[in-house]
Every structure is written in C-alpha cells, then in structure tokens.
C-alpha cells in the first residue's frame, strides 16, 4: 500500500524569528484586506525568496488549507503533536476575512499553551477587527496592530493591542506606537524620536544575530 505523506501546516524557524518559533504564512497582498499602499509598496513578502515557485506553491497550499472546514482541528492537532511553544501567525499574509480570523480565535481558545503573536492591518476592516479584539484579550496572544502614515491609528486602541509603526521615510515619526519597523534603506538612520526599533533591523542587532527567539519583545 502506498504511504500517504501529510504535509505539516506549520514550519519551524527562519532568519528573522530564529530556530525555535513555529510559523504560519499565507500569500501576501491577496490575503491583506487592510493593507495600505505604503505597506504593499515595501512588503518583504512580495520579493526575494517569496518569488520562488516552491515558496509560492507552499503559500497557495496554505491558503487552501486555511479555507477548509477541517483547518482548526488539523492545526490544533499539529500544535499539540509538535509541542509548539511560540507561534508566529502570518510571517506573510494576514487575517483575510472574519471566518478565517474566527478559526484562529478558536485555535487559541482550544489550545492556549503556546504563545501566539501576530501583526495585522486587518483591524481596518470592522468585521475582522471584532475578532482580532477577542484574540488580543486572550492571555496566550500578543496582538500588534500594524500602522503607517496612511492607516492612521485605531481609536480607541483595543485592550491588549500594541501598535507597530512602519517607517518608510526618514523624517516620519508616529504619533503613538510601541515598536518601529523600518524599511531596509532607513536601517542605518538616526532613531531619535522613534519608539523602540526592532533590534533585528539595527546594525548592532544584526551584529549580535538578534532574532525573535532571543529578543522576545513582541511576544512576552
Ligand atoms: S522586536 Fe524582537 S521579537 Fe519583535 S520582531 Fe523584532 S526581533 Fe522579533
């Protein structure tokens, strides 16, 4: 009898998160209903290795799985089997609709042992935002709303939500934010007046091989 190979939903590690964090990703832009023209223009998940056929095929497969009715039990089973400690939800992509966001809410409620963290612009879609707020209120979840000068700031900022500002121009400073991510071109520029800059995007942080696994600021 032929052996049936079942592909895992989660992958383990990359240069950004380190070796011990599990990752779930989707195709960028087509799953990002809250995206801004600014973030689409600089999105890392539309460039480089994300253009390889194997990566595109993998992300398209993930999206198919995310739409299936059995996505929640399969993900829960895999998280338990692998003993995941930290899960980065959407290294690429975003919560593309209310039903899909509800699936992650159910996964987190059913399986609250790992620490989940995500960044999302889907807070700009009211029907998805109501689900994101429920996730943000869970102890196992660290929720970041991604903002830039085009999105503005959610008002009010929901309980449990922190703000991650995308800096795309040298003189931009956010009105309110807890973290800054910068496009590659700005990573050597002065950080004066900015909230904390992700250390994996600073020259010193790169020298020290900083990644999410040894930094942990976004999920602790
Ligand atoms: S601040 Fe730390 S945990 Fe957050 S994205 Fe940067 S390296 Fe990862």
PDB file of N, CA and C and ligand atoms in Angstrom, residues 16 119 179 181 196 198-200 210-212 215-219, ligand 1:
ATOM      1  N   UNK A  16      14.577  35.448  10.552  1.00  0.00           N
ATOM      2  CA  UNK A  16      14.008  36.555  11.344  1.00  0.00           C
ATOM      3  C   UNK A  16      13.545  36.083  12.728  1.00  0.00           C
ATOM      4  N   UNK A 119       1.023  40.420  13.711  1.00  0.00           N
ATOM      5  CA  UNK A 119       0.911  41.830  13.339  1.00  0.00           C
ATOM      6  C   UNK A 119      -0.146  41.861  12.243  1.00  0.00           C
ATOM      7  N   UNK A 179       6.406  50.121  18.841  1.00  0.00           N
ATOM      8  CA  UNK A 179       7.519  49.462  18.144  1.00  0.00           C
ATOM      9  C   UNK A 179       7.625  50.069  16.747  1.00  0.00           C
ATOM     10  N   UNK A 181       9.191  49.307  12.851  1.00  0.00           N
ATOM     11  CA  UNK A 181       9.874  48.510  11.843  1.00  0.00           C
ATOM     12  C   UNK A 181      10.242  49.470  10.719  1.00  0.00           C
ATOM     13  N   UNK A 196      10.699  52.197  20.235  1.00  0.00           N
ATOM     14  CA  UNK A 196      11.700  51.160  20.076  1.00  0.00           C
ATOM     15  C   UNK A 196      11.769  50.598  18.648  1.00  0.00           C
ATOM     16  N   UNK A 198      12.839  47.614  16.117  1.00  0.00           N
ATOM     17  CA  UNK A 198      13.100  46.174  16.165  1.00  0.00           C
ATOM     18  C   UNK A 198      14.614  45.938  16.066  1.00  0.00           C
ATOM     19  N   UNK A 199      15.230  45.329  17.092  1.00  0.00           N
ATOM     20  CA  UNK A 199      16.693  45.207  17.084  1.00  0.00           C
ATOM     21  C   UNK A 199      17.244  44.345  15.963  1.00  0.00           C
ATOM     22  N   UNK A 200      16.409  43.489  15.375  1.00  0.00           N
ATOM     23  CA  UNK A 200      16.951  42.691  14.265  1.00  0.00           C
ATOM     24  C   UNK A 200      17.115  43.561  13.020  1.00  0.00           C
ATOM     25  N   UNK A 210      20.587  39.097  16.392  1.00  0.00           N
ATOM     26  CA  UNK A 210      19.305  39.179  17.092  1.00  0.00           C
ATOM     27  C   UNK A 210      18.193  38.622  16.212  1.00  0.00           C
ATOM     28  N   UNK A 211      17.360  37.787  16.810  1.00  0.00           N
ATOM     29  CA  UNK A 211      16.155  37.306  16.131  1.00  0.00           C
ATOM     30  C   UNK A 211      15.031  37.276  17.163  1.00  0.00           C
ATOM     31  N   UNK A 212      13.831  36.934  16.739  1.00  0.00           N
ATOM     32  CA  UNK A 212      12.697  36.978  17.681  1.00  0.00           C
ATOM     33  C   UNK A 212      12.890  36.001  18.834  1.00  0.00           C
ATOM     34  N   UNK A 215      15.245  37.737  21.225  1.00  0.00           N
ATOM     35  CA  UNK A 215      14.789  39.078  21.617  1.00  0.00           C
ATOM     36  C   UNK A 215      13.499  38.986  22.457  1.00  0.00           C
ATOM     37  N   UNK A 216      12.491  38.336  21.907  1.00  0.00           N
ATOM     38  CA  UNK A 216      11.244  38.001  22.601  1.00  0.00           C
ATOM     39  C   UNK A 216      10.335  39.197  22.931  1.00  0.00           C
ATOM     40  N   UNK A 217      10.743  40.423  22.548  1.00  0.00           N
ATOM     41  CA  UNK A 217       9.959  41.590  22.968  1.00  0.00           C
ATOM     42  C   UNK A 217       8.529  41.561  22.450  1.00  0.00           C
ATOM     43  N   UNK A 218       8.323  41.003  21.294  1.00  0.00           N
ATOM     44  CA  UNK A 218       6.989  41.067  20.700  1.00  0.00           C
ATOM     45  C   UNK A 218       6.012  40.043  21.268  1.00  0.00           C
ATOM     46  N   UNK A 219       6.519  39.054  21.988  1.00  0.00           N
ATOM     47  CA  UNK A 219       5.561  38.059  22.470  1.00  0.00           C
ATOM     48  C   UNK A 219       5.662  37.772  23.967  1.00  0.00           C
TER      49      UNK A 219
HETATM   50  S1  LIG B   1      11.384  43.361  18.304  1.00  0.00           S
HETATM   51 FE1  LIG B   1      12.322  41.374  18.729  1.00  0.00          FE
HETATM   52  S2  LIG B   1      10.595  39.929  18.855  1.00  0.00           S
HETATM   53 FE2  LIG B   1       9.842  41.784  17.829  1.00  0.00          FE
HETATM   54  S3  LIG B   1      10.094  41.423  15.611  1.00  0.00           S
HETATM   55 FE3  LIG B   1      11.962  42.463  16.328  1.00  0.00          FE
HETATM   56  S4  LIG B   1      13.406  40.804  16.847  1.00  0.00           S
HETATM   57 FE4  LIG B   1      11.336  39.904  16.734  1.00  0.00          FE
END
